[in-house]
PDB file of C-alpha atoms in Angstrom:
ATOM      1  CA  MET A   3     -46.265  31.392  17.940  1.00 72.00           C
ATOM      2  CA  ARG A   4     -45.752  34.128  15.263  1.00 88.00           C
ATOM      3  CA  MET A   5     -45.419  32.482  11.811  1.00 93.00           C
ATOM      4  CA  LEU A   6     -46.753  33.059   8.611  1.00 94.00           C
ATOM      5  CA  ILE A   7     -48.549  29.908   8.269  1.00 95.00           C
ATOM      6  CA  ASN A   8     -51.913  28.198   8.646  1.00 96.00           C
ATOM      7  CA  VAL A   9     -51.110  24.913  10.283  1.00 96.00           C
ATOM      8  CA  PRO A  10     -47.776  23.052  10.651  1.00 95.00           C
ATOM      9  CA  GLU A  11     -48.967  19.957   9.009  1.00 96.00           C
ATOM     10  CA  THR A  12     -49.704  21.675   5.617  1.00 97.00           C
ATOM     11  CA  VAL A  13     -46.703  24.227   5.843  1.00 97.00           C
ATOM     12  CA  VAL A  14     -44.401  22.274   3.164  1.00 98.00           C
ATOM     13  CA  ALA A  15     -47.422  21.614   0.546  1.00 98.00           C
ATOM     14  CA  ASP A  16     -48.677  25.246   1.063  1.00 98.00           C
ATOM     15  CA  ALA A  17     -45.064  26.554   0.226  1.00 98.00           C
ATOM     16  CA  LEU A  18     -44.766  24.274  -2.710  1.00 98.00           C
ATOM     17  CA  ARG A  19     -48.113  25.867  -4.099  1.00 98.00           C
ATOM     18  CA  GLY A  20     -46.412  28.906  -3.762  1.00 98.00           C
ATOM     19  CA  ILE A  21     -43.498  27.825  -5.489  1.00 98.00           C
ATOM     20  CA  ALA A  22     -45.724  26.782  -8.442  1.00 98.00           C
ATOM     21  CA  VAL A  23     -47.396  29.974  -8.693  1.00 98.00           C
ATOM     22  CA  ALA A  24     -44.347  32.370  -8.417  1.00 98.00           C
ATOM     23  CA  HIS A  25     -42.381  30.246 -10.804  1.00 98.00           C
ATOM     24  CA  PRO A  26     -44.023  28.909 -13.945  1.00 97.00           C
ATOM     25  CA  GLU A  27     -40.887  27.901 -15.576  1.00 97.00           C
ATOM     26  CA  LEU A  28     -40.834  24.940 -12.876  1.00 98.00           C
ATOM     27  CA  THR A  29     -42.993  22.214 -12.707  1.00 98.00           C
ATOM     28  CA  VAL A  30     -44.064  21.601  -9.333  1.00 98.00           C
ATOM     29  CA  ASP A  31     -45.637  18.435  -8.335  1.00 98.00           C
ATOM     30  CA  VAL A  32     -47.246  19.258  -4.982  1.00 98.00           C
ATOM     31  CA  GLU A  33     -48.767  15.800  -3.996  1.00 97.00           C
ATOM     32  CA  HIS A  34     -45.717  13.760  -4.815  1.00 97.00           C
ATOM     33  CA  ARG A  35     -43.316  16.822  -3.561  1.00 98.00           C
ATOM     34  CA  VAL A  36     -40.815  16.982  -6.598  1.00 98.00           C
ATOM     35  CA  ILE A  37     -39.833  20.554  -8.293  1.00 98.00           C
ATOM     36  CA  MET A  38     -38.646  19.889 -11.868  1.00 98.00           C
ATOM     37  CA  ARG A  39     -36.983  22.221 -14.804  1.00 98.00           C
ATOM     38  CA  LYS A  40     -39.930  22.369 -17.073  1.00 97.00           C
ATOM     39  CA  GLY A  41     -39.425  20.651 -20.133  1.00 96.00           C
ATOM     40  CA  ALA A  42     -37.055  18.173 -18.671  1.00 97.00           C
ATOM     41  CA  PRO A  43     -35.494  15.698 -19.523  1.00 97.00           C
ATOM     42  CA  TYR A  44     -33.194  17.459 -21.888  1.00 97.00           C
ATOM     43  CA  GLU A  45     -31.692  15.040 -24.739  1.00 96.00           C
ATOM     44  CA  GLY A  46     -27.856  14.227 -24.005  1.00 96.00           C
ATOM     45  CA  LYS A  47     -27.665  15.716 -20.773  1.00 98.00           C
ATOM     46  CA  VAL A  48     -27.042  14.529 -17.313  1.00 98.00           C
ATOM     47  CA  GLY A  49     -29.901  15.098 -14.826  1.00 98.00           C
ATOM     48  CA  LEU A  50     -28.846  16.515 -11.574  1.00 98.00           C
ATOM     49  CA  VAL A  51     -31.250  15.838  -8.605  1.00 98.00           C
ATOM     50  CA  SER A  52     -30.905  16.698  -4.915  1.00 98.00           C
ATOM     51  CA  GLY A  53     -33.231  17.291  -1.924  1.00 97.00           C
ATOM     52  CA  GLY A  54     -33.385  17.299   2.016  1.00 97.00           C
ATOM     53  CA  GLY A  55     -35.402  18.428   4.588  1.00 97.00           C
ATOM     54  CA  SER A  56     -37.541  21.702   4.042  1.00 98.00           C
ATOM     55  CA  GLY A  57     -36.599  24.729   6.404  1.00 97.00           C
ATOM     56  CA  HIS A  58     -33.106  25.659   4.429  1.00 98.00           C
ATOM     57  CA  GLU A  59     -34.555  27.622   1.180  1.00 98.00           C
ATOM     58  CA  PRO A  60     -33.873  28.624  -1.170  1.00 98.00           C
ATOM     59  CA  LEU A  61     -31.712  25.189  -1.079  1.00 98.00           C
ATOM     60  CA  HIS A  62     -33.006  23.116  -2.791  1.00 97.00           C
ATOM     61  CA  GLY A  63     -35.955  23.935  -4.864  1.00 98.00           C
ATOM     62  CA  GLY A  64     -34.660  27.533  -5.393  1.00 98.00           C
ATOM     63  CA  PHE A  65     -31.615  26.116  -7.399  1.00 98.00           C
ATOM     64  CA  VAL A  66     -33.717  24.217  -9.772  1.00 98.00           C
ATOM     65  CA  GLY A  67     -33.299  25.580 -13.360  1.00 98.00           C
ATOM     66  CA  LEU A  68     -30.778  26.647 -16.336  1.00 98.00           C
ATOM     67  CA  GLY A  69     -27.342  25.802 -15.151  1.00 98.00           C
ATOM     68  CA  MET A  70     -28.043  23.843 -11.816  1.00 98.00           C
ATOM     69  CA  LEU A  71     -30.438  21.404 -10.313  1.00 98.00           C
ATOM     70  CA  THR A  72     -32.633  19.505 -12.906  1.00 98.00           C
ATOM     71  CA  ALA A  73     -35.261  18.609 -10.108  1.00 98.00           C
ATOM     72  CA  ALA A  74     -35.371  18.519  -6.298  1.00 98.00           C
ATOM     73  CA  CYS A  75     -37.022  16.753  -3.502  1.00 98.00           C
ATOM     74  CA  PRO A  76     -38.382  18.444  -0.466  1.00 98.00           C
ATOM     75  CA  GLY A  77     -38.626  16.600   2.679  1.00 98.00           C
ATOM     76  CA  GLU A  78     -40.804  17.560   5.857  1.00 97.00           C
ATOM     77  CA  VAL A  79     -39.001  20.563   8.009  1.00 97.00           C
ATOM     78  CA  PHE A  80     -35.767  19.228   8.746  1.00 96.00           C
ATOM     79  CA  THR A  81     -36.618  15.834   7.731  1.00 96.00           C
ATOM     80  CA  SER A  82     -34.973  13.867   4.572  1.00 97.00           C
ATOM     81  CA  PRO A  83     -37.442  13.374   1.577  1.00 98.00           C
ATOM     82  CA  VAL A  84     -38.341   9.771   1.007  1.00 98.00           C
ATOM     83  CA  PRO A  85     -36.738   7.384  -1.622  1.00 98.00           C
ATOM     84  CA  ASP A  86     -40.109   7.479  -3.637  1.00 98.00           C
ATOM     85  CA  GLN A  87     -39.513  11.219  -4.428  1.00 98.00           C
ATOM     86  CA  MET A  88     -36.592  10.647  -5.576  1.00 98.00           C
ATOM     87  CA  VAL A  89     -36.964   7.902  -7.661  1.00 98.00           C
ATOM     88  CA  ARG A  90     -39.834   9.731  -9.333  1.00 98.00           C
ATOM     89  CA  ALA A  91     -37.478  12.700  -9.793  1.00 98.00           C
ATOM     90  CA  ALA A  92     -34.651  10.355 -11.243  1.00 98.00           C
ATOM     91  CA  ALA A  93     -37.061   8.871 -13.597  1.00 98.00           C
ATOM     92  CA  ALA A  94     -38.690  12.084 -15.123  1.00 98.00           C
ATOM     93  CA  VAL A  95     -35.267  13.825 -15.754  1.00 98.00           C
ATOM     94  CA  ASP A  96     -33.211  10.834 -17.257  1.00 98.00           C
ATOM     95  CA  SER A  97     -32.710  11.566 -20.739  1.00 98.00           C
ATOM     96  CA  GLY A  98     -30.553   8.492 -20.789  1.00 98.00           C
ATOM     97  CA  ALA A  99     -27.497   9.997 -19.940  1.00 98.00           C
ATOM     98  CA  GLY A 100     -27.801   9.182 -16.289  1.00 98.00           C
ATOM     99  CA  VAL A 101     -28.456  10.996 -13.113  1.00 98.00           C
ATOM    100  CA  LEU A 102     -26.407  12.671 -10.532  1.00 98.00           C
ATOM    101  CA  PHE A 103     -27.634  12.650  -6.759  1.00 98.00           C
ATOM    102  CA  VAL A 104     -26.385  15.583  -4.921  1.00 98.00           C
ATOM    103  CA  VAL A 105     -26.534  14.139  -1.016  1.00 98.00           C
ATOM    104  CA  LYS A 106     -25.746  16.412   2.179  1.00 97.00           C
ATOM    105  CA  ASN A 107     -24.091  14.261   4.802  1.00 96.00           C
ATOM    106  CA  TYR A 108     -27.081  13.501   7.163  1.00 94.00           C
ATOM    107  CA  THR A 109     -27.916  10.117   7.947  1.00 93.00           C
ATOM    108  CA  GLY A 110     -31.439  10.045   6.928  1.00 95.00           C
ATOM    109  CA  ASP A 111     -30.428  11.940   3.573  1.00 97.00           C
ATOM    110  CA  VAL A 112     -27.666   9.381   2.798  1.00 97.00           C
ATOM    111  CA  LEU A 113     -29.781   5.952   3.661  1.00 97.00           C
ATOM    112  CA  ASN A 114     -32.784   7.463   1.679  1.00 98.00           C
ATOM    113  CA  PHE A 115     -30.720   8.438  -1.443  1.00 98.00           C
ATOM    114  CA  ASP A 116     -28.623   5.369  -1.349  1.00 98.00           C
ATOM    115  CA  MET A 117     -32.150   3.252  -1.548  1.00 98.00           C
ATOM    116  CA  ALA A 118     -33.316   5.493  -4.383  1.00 98.00           C
ATOM    117  CA  ALA A 119     -30.223   4.965  -6.402  1.00 98.00           C
ATOM    118  CA  GLU A 120     -30.736   1.278  -6.131  1.00 98.00           C
ATOM    119  CA  LEU A 121     -34.580   1.505  -6.964  1.00 98.00           C
ATOM    120  CA  ALA A 122     -33.880   3.979  -9.763  1.00 98.00           C
ATOM    121  CA  GLU A 123     -31.180   1.600 -11.255  1.00 97.00           C
ATOM    122  CA  ASP A 124     -33.305  -1.326 -11.296  1.00 97.00           C
ATOM    123  CA  GLU A 125     -35.688   0.895 -13.444  1.00 96.00           C
ATOM    124  CA  GLY A 126     -32.746   1.274 -15.781  1.00 97.00           C
ATOM    125  CA  VAL A 127     -31.733   4.820 -14.826  1.00 98.00           C
ATOM    126  CA  GLN A 128     -27.844   5.162 -14.510  1.00 98.00           C
ATOM    127  CA  VAL A 129     -27.100   7.111 -10.829  1.00 98.00           C
ATOM    128  CA  ALA A 130     -23.961   8.493  -9.491  1.00 98.00           C
ATOM    129  CA  LYS A 131     -23.908  10.140  -6.352  1.00 98.00           C
ATOM    130  CA  VAL A 132     -21.958  12.917  -4.587  1.00 98.00           C
ATOM    131  CA  LEU A 133     -21.829  13.241  -0.679  1.00 98.00           C
ATOM    132  CA  VAL A 134     -21.349  16.893   0.522  1.00 98.00           C
ATOM    133  CA  ASN A 135     -19.538  16.718   3.734  1.00 97.00           C
ATOM    134  CA  ASP A 136     -17.870  20.475   4.200  1.00 98.00           C
ATOM    135  CA  ASP A 137     -18.594  21.624   7.575  1.00 97.00           C
ATOM    136  CA  VAL A 138     -15.286  21.523   9.668  1.00 96.00           C
ATOM    137  CA  ALA A 139     -16.893  22.490  12.832  1.00 93.00           C
ATOM    138  CA  VAL A 140     -17.426  18.718  14.314  1.00 84.00           C
ATOM    139  CA  THR A 141     -17.489  15.631  13.100  1.00 81.00           C
ATOM    140  CA  ASP A 142     -20.175  12.920  14.279  1.00 75.00           C
ATOM    141  CA  SER A 143     -22.797  15.220  15.290  1.00 71.00           C
ATOM    142  CA  LEU A 144     -26.789  14.710  16.141  1.00 68.00           C
ATOM    143  CA  TYR A 145     -27.770  14.191  12.621  1.00 70.00           C
ATOM    144  CA  THR A 146     -24.621  12.867  11.012  1.00 76.00           C
ATOM    145  CA  ALA A 147     -21.675  10.325  10.809  1.00 82.00           C
ATOM    146  CA  GLY A 148     -18.877  12.075   9.757  1.00 89.00           C
ATOM    147  CA  ARG A 149     -18.657  16.014   8.996  1.00 94.00           C
ATOM    148  CA  ARG A 150     -22.014  17.860   7.715  1.00 95.00           C
ATOM    149  CA  GLY A 151     -22.914  18.827   4.513  1.00 96.00           C
ATOM    150  CA  THR A 152     -23.844  22.723   4.302  1.00 97.00           C
ATOM    151  CA  GLY A 153     -22.851  25.711   2.155  1.00 98.00           C
ATOM    152  CA  ALA A 154     -20.670  23.771  -0.085  1.00 98.00           C
ATOM    153  CA  THR A 155     -23.901  22.506  -1.527  1.00 98.00           C
ATOM    154  CA  LEU A 156     -24.678  25.341  -3.456  1.00 98.00           C
ATOM    155  CA  PHE A 157     -20.855  25.116  -5.031  1.00 99.00           C
ATOM    156  CA  VAL A 158     -21.538  21.673  -5.972  1.00 99.00           C
ATOM    157  CA  GLU A 159     -25.033  22.149  -7.704  1.00 99.00           C
ATOM    158  CA  LYS A 160     -23.759  25.543  -9.387  1.00 99.00           C
ATOM    159  CA  ILE A 161     -20.335  24.060 -10.732  1.00 99.00           C
ATOM    160  CA  ALA A 162     -21.202  20.325 -11.734  1.00 99.00           C
ATOM    161  CA  GLY A 163     -24.906  21.979 -13.281  1.00 98.00           C
ATOM    162  CA  ALA A 164     -22.995  23.906 -15.433  1.00 98.00           C
ATOM    163  CA  ALA A 165     -20.707  20.878 -16.535  1.00 98.00           C
ATOM    164  CA  ALA A 166     -23.935  18.839 -17.305  1.00 98.00           C
ATOM    165  CA  GLU A 167     -25.421  22.154 -19.069  1.00 98.00           C
ATOM    166  CA  GLU A 168     -22.386  21.595 -21.443  1.00 98.00           C
ATOM    167  CA  GLY A 169     -23.236  17.868 -21.959  1.00 98.00           C
ATOM    168  CA  ALA A 170     -20.271  16.610 -20.161  1.00 98.00           C
ATOM    169  CA  PRO A 171     -20.873  12.693 -19.430  1.00 98.00           C
ATOM    170  CA  LEU A 172     -22.203  11.459 -15.950  1.00 98.00           C
ATOM    171  CA  ASP A 173     -18.525  10.018 -14.833  1.00 98.00           C
ATOM    172  CA  ARG A 174     -17.316  13.329 -15.604  1.00 98.00           C
ATOM    173  CA  VAL A 175     -20.084  15.346 -13.936  1.00 98.00           C
ATOM    174  CA  ALA A 176     -19.419  13.286 -10.825  1.00 98.00           C
ATOM    175  CA  ALA A 177     -15.999  13.827 -10.906  1.00 98.00           C
ATOM    176  CA  ILE A 178     -16.346  17.760 -11.180  1.00 98.00           C
ATOM    177  CA  ALA A 179     -18.748  17.384  -8.263  1.00 99.00           C
ATOM    178  CA  HIS A 180     -16.713  15.229  -5.921  1.00 98.00           C
ATOM    179  CA  ARG A 181     -13.677  17.690  -6.643  1.00 98.00           C
ATOM    180  CA  VAL A 182     -15.651  20.874  -5.759  1.00 98.00           C
ATOM    181  CA  ASN A 183     -16.739  19.237  -2.513  1.00 98.00           C
ATOM    182  CA  GLU A 184     -13.171  18.127  -1.915  1.00 98.00           C
ATOM    183  CA  MET A 185     -11.858  21.626  -2.243  1.00 98.00           C
ATOM    184  CA  SER A 186     -14.438  23.217   0.180  1.00 98.00           C
ATOM    185  CA  ARG A 187     -15.056  23.902   3.922  1.00 98.00           C
ATOM    186  CA  SER A 188     -17.459  25.538   5.624  1.00 98.00           C
ATOM    187  CA  PHE A 189     -18.044  27.113   9.354  1.00 98.00           C
ATOM    188  CA  GLY A 190     -21.293  28.638  10.786  1.00 97.00           C
ATOM    189  CA  VAL A 191     -22.099  30.533  13.713  1.00 97.00           C
ATOM    190  CA  ALA A 192     -25.557  30.904  15.385  1.00 96.00           C
ATOM    191  CA  LEU A 193     -26.910  34.224  17.181  1.00 96.00           C
ATOM    192  CA  SER A 194     -30.296  32.980  17.945  1.00 94.00           C
ATOM    193  CA  ALA A 195     -31.767  29.231  18.063  1.00 92.00           C
ATOM    194  CA  VAL A 196     -34.077  28.305  15.462  1.00 93.00           C
ATOM    195  CA  THR A 197     -37.901  27.632  15.775  1.00 94.00           C
ATOM    196  CA  THR A 198     -39.794  25.006  13.780  1.00 94.00           C
ATOM    197  CA  PRO A 199     -43.355  25.188  12.887  1.00 94.00           C
ATOM    198  CA  ALA A 200     -44.329  21.860  14.623  1.00 92.00           C
ATOM    199  CA  LYS A 201     -42.492  22.859  17.995  1.00 89.00           C
ATOM    200  CA  GLY A 202     -43.483  26.668  17.751  1.00 88.00           C
ATOM    201  CA  GLY A 203     -40.711  27.493  20.052  1.00 85.00           C
ATOM    202  CA  PRO A 204     -36.819  27.433  20.241  1.00 86.00           C
ATOM    203  CA  THR A 205     -35.195  24.109  19.257  1.00 82.00           C
ATOM    204  CA  PHE A 206     -32.431  24.705  21.751  1.00 84.00           C
ATOM    205  CA  ASP A 207     -31.436  27.128  24.251  1.00 86.00           C
ATOM    206  CA  LEU A 208     -29.068  30.113  23.452  1.00 90.00           C
ATOM    207  CA  PRO A 209     -29.459  32.810  26.200  1.00 91.00           C
ATOM    208  CA  ASP A 210     -29.108  36.281  25.560  1.00 90.00           C
ATOM    209  CA  GLY A 211     -25.577  37.702  24.915  1.00 95.00           C
ATOM    210  CA  GLU A 212     -24.152  34.454  23.854  1.00 96.00           C
ATOM    211  CA  LEU A 213     -23.568  32.753  20.588  1.00 96.00           C
ATOM    212  CA  GLU A 214     -22.557  29.130  19.308  1.00 95.00           C
ATOM    213  CA  LEU A 215     -19.486  28.665  17.242  1.00 96.00           C
ATOM    214  CA  GLY A 216     -19.747  25.941  14.678  1.00 95.00           C
ATOM    215  CA  ILE A 217     -23.710  25.097  14.747  1.00 93.00           C
ATOM    216  CA  GLY A 218     -25.273  23.082  12.229  1.00 91.00           C
ATOM    217  CA  ILE A 219     -28.217  23.763   9.859  1.00 93.00           C
ATOM    218  CA  HIS A 220     -30.670  22.014  12.202  1.00 91.00           C
ATOM    219  CA  GLY A 221     -29.348  23.748  15.452  1.00 85.00           C
ATOM    220  CA  GLU A 222     -26.771  20.862  15.994  1.00 86.00           C
ATOM    221  CA  PRO A 223     -24.569  21.904  18.907  1.00 83.00           C
ATOM    222  CA  GLY A 224     -20.878  23.301  17.474  1.00 86.00           C
ATOM    223  CA  ARG A 225     -17.417  23.584  18.985  1.00 91.00           C
ATOM    224  CA  GLU A 226     -18.080  25.959  21.810  1.00 92.00           C
ATOM    225  CA  ARG A 227     -20.697  28.657  23.281  1.00 94.00           C
ATOM    226  CA  ARG A 228     -18.962  32.215  23.987  1.00 96.00           C
ATOM    227  CA  ALA A 229     -20.155  35.455  25.152  1.00 97.00           C
ATOM    228  CA  MET A 230     -21.141  37.651  22.096  1.00 97.00           C
ATOM    229  CA  MET A 231     -18.415  38.758  19.781  1.00 98.00           C
ATOM    230  CA  THR A 232     -17.996  41.380  17.181  1.00 98.00           C
ATOM    231  CA  SER A 233     -18.563  40.731  13.610  1.00 98.00           C
ATOM    232  CA  GLY A 234     -14.682  40.955  13.215  1.00 98.00           C
ATOM    233  CA  GLU A 235     -14.193  38.614  16.110  1.00 98.00           C
ATOM    234  CA  ILE A 236     -16.523  36.145  14.404  1.00 98.00           C
ATOM    235  CA  ALA A 237     -14.982  36.587  10.949  1.00 98.00           C
ATOM    236  CA  ASP A 238     -11.584  35.526  12.670  1.00 98.00           C
ATOM    237  CA  PHE A 239     -12.909  32.597  14.058  1.00 98.00           C
ATOM    238  CA  ALA A 240     -14.773  31.428  11.173  1.00 98.00           C
ATOM    239  CA  VAL A 241     -11.922  31.991   8.430  1.00 98.00           C
ATOM    240  CA  ASP A 242      -9.555  30.195  10.749  1.00 98.00           C
ATOM    241  CA  ALA A 243     -11.202  27.148  10.827  1.00 97.00           C
ATOM    242  CA  VAL A 244     -11.797  26.723   7.097  1.00 98.00           C
ATOM    243  CA  VAL A 245      -8.171  28.123   6.335  1.00 98.00           C
ATOM    244  CA  GLU A 246      -6.563  25.693   8.626  1.00 97.00           C
ATOM    245  CA  ASP A 247      -8.449  22.849   7.362  1.00 97.00           C
ATOM    246  CA  LEU A 248      -8.308  23.322   3.610  1.00 98.00           C
ATOM    247  CA  ARG A 249      -4.905  25.415   3.511  1.00 97.00           C
ATOM    248  CA  PRO A 250      -5.665  26.618   0.283  1.00 97.00           C
ATOM    249  CA  ASP A 251      -2.902  27.481  -2.322  1.00 96.00           C
ATOM    250  CA  ALA A 252      -5.122  29.035  -5.097  1.00 97.00           C
ATOM    251  CA  PRO A 253      -7.958  31.442  -5.441  1.00 98.00           C
ATOM    252  CA  VAL A 254     -11.232  30.697  -3.711  1.00 98.00           C
ATOM    253  CA  LEU A 255     -14.835  31.160  -4.075  1.00 99.00           C
ATOM    254  CA  LEU A 256     -16.389  32.805  -0.925  1.00 99.00           C
ATOM    255  CA  LEU A 257     -20.059  32.145   0.026  1.00 99.00           C
ATOM    256  CA  VAL A 258     -21.095  34.456   3.315  1.00 99.00           C
ATOM    257  CA  ASN A 259     -24.370  32.679   3.838  1.00 98.00           C
ATOM    258  CA  GLY A 260     -27.340  34.094   6.310  1.00 98.00           C
ATOM    259  CA  MET A 261     -28.712  31.516   8.359  1.00 97.00           C
ATOM    260  CA  GLY A 262     -32.275  32.851   7.836  1.00 97.00           C
ATOM    261  CA  ALA A 263     -32.819  35.790  10.217  1.00 97.00           C
ATOM    262  CA  THR A 264     -29.780  37.772   9.489  1.00 97.00           C
ATOM    263  CA  PRO A 265     -30.443  40.913   7.838  1.00 98.00           C
ATOM    264  CA  LEU A 266     -28.274  41.696   4.667  1.00 98.00           C
ATOM    265  CA  LEU A 267     -26.736  44.968   6.118  1.00 98.00           C
ATOM    266  CA  GLU A 268     -25.363  42.624   8.693  1.00 98.00           C
ATOM    267  CA  LEU A 269     -24.317  40.238   6.101  1.00 98.00           C
ATOM    268  CA  TYR A 270     -22.531  42.547   3.856  1.00 98.00           C
ATOM    269  CA  GLY A 271     -20.504  44.005   7.045  1.00 98.00           C
ATOM    270  CA  PHE A 272     -19.745  40.443   7.977  1.00 98.00           C
ATOM    271  CA  ALA A 273     -18.340  39.805   4.345  1.00 98.00           C
ATOM    272  CA  ALA A 274     -16.306  42.833   4.406  1.00 98.00           C
ATOM    273  CA  GLU A 275     -14.659  41.158   7.598  1.00 98.00           C
ATOM    274  CA  VAL A 276     -14.464  37.996   6.181  1.00 99.00           C
ATOM    275  CA  HIS A 277     -12.479  39.450   3.179  1.00 98.00           C
ATOM    276  CA  ARG A 278     -10.331  41.269   5.410  1.00 98.00           C
ATOM    277  CA  VAL A 279      -9.327  38.166   7.323  1.00 98.00           C
ATOM    278  CA  LEU A 280      -8.710  35.731   4.349  1.00 98.00           C
ATOM    279  CA  ASP A 281      -6.529  39.010   2.915  1.00 98.00           C
ATOM    280  CA  GLU A 282      -4.520  38.769   6.103  1.00 98.00           C
ATOM    281  CA  ARG A 283      -4.067  35.098   5.632  1.00 98.00           C
ATOM    282  CA  ARG A 284      -3.098  35.763   1.768  1.00 98.00           C
ATOM    283  CA  VAL A 285      -6.082  33.828   0.320  1.00 98.00           C
ATOM    284  CA  PRO A 286      -6.726  35.433  -2.842  1.00 98.00           C
ATOM    285  CA  VAL A 287     -10.873  35.561  -3.188  1.00 98.00           C
ATOM    286  CA  ALA A 288     -11.852  35.374  -6.910  1.00 98.00           C
ATOM    287  CA  ARG A 289     -15.774  35.476  -6.283  1.00 98.00           C
ATOM    288  CA  THR A 290     -17.871  36.520  -3.404  1.00 98.00           C
ATOM    289  CA  LEU A 291     -21.509  35.728  -2.772  1.00 98.00           C
ATOM    290  CA  VAL A 292     -23.552  37.309   0.084  1.00 98.00           C
ATOM    291  CA  GLY A 293     -26.880  36.212   0.993  1.00 98.00           C
ATOM    292  CA  ASN A 294     -29.462  33.933   2.486  1.00 98.00           C
ATOM    293  CA  TYR A 295     -28.810  30.558   0.399  1.00 98.00           C
ATOM    294  CA  VAL A 296     -28.549  27.778   2.802  1.00 98.00           C
ATOM    295  CA  THR A 297     -30.689  28.788   5.861  1.00 98.00           C
ATOM    296  CA  SER A 298     -32.205  27.408   8.849  1.00 97.00           C
ATOM    297  CA  LEU A 299     -35.625  28.892   9.209  1.00 97.00           C
ATOM    298  CA  ASP A 300     -35.403  31.795  11.555  1.00 96.00           C
ATOM    299  CA  MET A 301     -32.240  31.219  12.692  1.00 96.00           C
ATOM    300  CA  ALA A 302     -30.167  34.563  13.265  1.00 97.00           C
ATOM    301  CA  GLY A 303     -26.411  33.959  12.346  1.00 97.00           C
ATOM    302  CA  ALA A 304     -24.197  33.431   9.371  1.00 98.00           C
ATOM    303  CA  SER A 305     -21.926  30.550   7.629  1.00 98.00           C
ATOM    304  CA  VAL A 306     -18.521  31.252   5.570  1.00 98.00           C
ATOM    305  CA  THR A 307     -17.720  28.527   2.879  1.00 98.00           C
ATOM    306  CA  ILE A 308     -14.863  28.612   0.627  1.00 98.00           C
ATOM    307  CA  CYS A 309     -13.802  26.631  -2.379  1.00 98.00           C
ATOM    308  CA  GLN A 310     -10.669  26.575  -3.812  1.00 98.00           C
ATOM    309  CA  VAL A 311     -10.908  26.839  -7.593  1.00 98.00           C
ATOM    310  CA  ASP A 312      -8.610  26.191 -10.736  1.00 98.00           C
ATOM    311  CA  GLU A 313      -9.435  27.951 -14.207  1.00 98.00           C
ATOM    312  CA  GLU A 314     -11.898  25.349 -15.222  1.00 98.00           C
ATOM    313  CA  LEU A 315     -14.023  25.179 -11.916  1.00 98.00           C
ATOM    314  CA  LEU A 316     -14.218  28.960 -11.862  1.00 98.00           C
ATOM    315  CA  ARG A 317     -15.294  28.794 -15.592  1.00 98.00           C
ATOM    316  CA  LEU A 318     -18.343  26.484 -14.652  1.00 99.00           C
ATOM    317  CA  TRP A 319     -19.013  28.742 -11.817  1.00 99.00           C
ATOM    318  CA  ASP A 320     -19.401  32.003 -14.305  1.00 98.00           C
ATOM    319  CA  ALA A 321     -21.400  30.088 -16.794  1.00 98.00           C
ATOM    320  CA  PRO A 322     -25.115  31.023 -17.046  1.00 98.00           C
ATOM    321  CA  VAL A 323     -27.419  30.211 -14.450  1.00 98.00           C
ATOM    322  CA  SER A 324     -31.007  30.879 -14.142  1.00 98.00           C
ATOM    323  CA  THR A 325     -33.144  29.740 -11.230  1.00 98.00           C
ATOM    324  CA  PRO A 326     -35.442  31.120  -8.651  1.00 98.00           C
ATOM    325  CA  ALA A 327     -32.621  31.851  -6.136  1.00 98.00           C
ATOM    326  CA  LEU A 328     -29.344  32.048  -8.567  1.00 98.00           C
ATOM    327  CA  ARG A 329     -29.416  34.150 -11.860  1.00 98.00           C
ATOM    328  CA  TRP A 330     -26.441  35.759 -13.926  1.00 98.00           C
ATOM    329  CA  GLY A 331     -25.113  35.668 -17.555  1.00 97.00           C
ATOM    330  CA  CYS A 332     -28.518  34.960 -19.116  1.00 89.00           C
TER     331      CYS A 332
END
């Protein structure tokens, strides 16, 4: 097993210790596994809390900071965080204005965040939730009832985070988060299998010369397996999948996301092909983001996420943000 780790059992704690030394602007509770924006809670501001299994970095800890999340709760690799983490985070960031939980649609995440919301409200914290379910590839997959939550999580956290930064009340922040999710669609492609530290080898079989269309971020099966395709052919397939489902009639935000092991050279080339296809479908692109943001450890591949925006959502997207993984306008 060729991994830059000590032992599988401590990989998450070791990473949290690294985040703490690299980002002193954050408060990292390694023992209780909570990453918070230093100085929280902020008077009069809604807190944003998200989380999920580790292995998808920079999601979610990399998005804690000005204009995005107030706290993140990392679970074990590909495993939901536990309710105690979320309750601790909610209590720590609540200023009295309430807390929004951003939850990707995976069964463990949904159950644990639901339980955490009940427990937090018992402690006097007002909680709203938004469920991210943007993946058009499949429904009712290995980890999920309904559609999976993937790349749109970044759009939800950024845009809702900007609204909270402006002092919007909880119901308004939640409504904006729901609108972003409703206007977003994603589709992912795997060129190689993913290797987890605990297993030490590929978690599924993907023969040389083949790819999986519609893969999930834990290696869940997609729509179909095919012989290797060119970047342009993959862009045609992925864009058709998201555009046919959303049918946008206004400009979109575009995320061309790497799954962890795809070089930026390839991602930028793929982004050019995605733009080509969107232009052919007469879908205007307002903003483009390219890079590794919602990953699957060492999986090679990419995902395409679009979000139809109006003037308000675009303004909130452009608002200043300063986190370890996303930064502009500051």
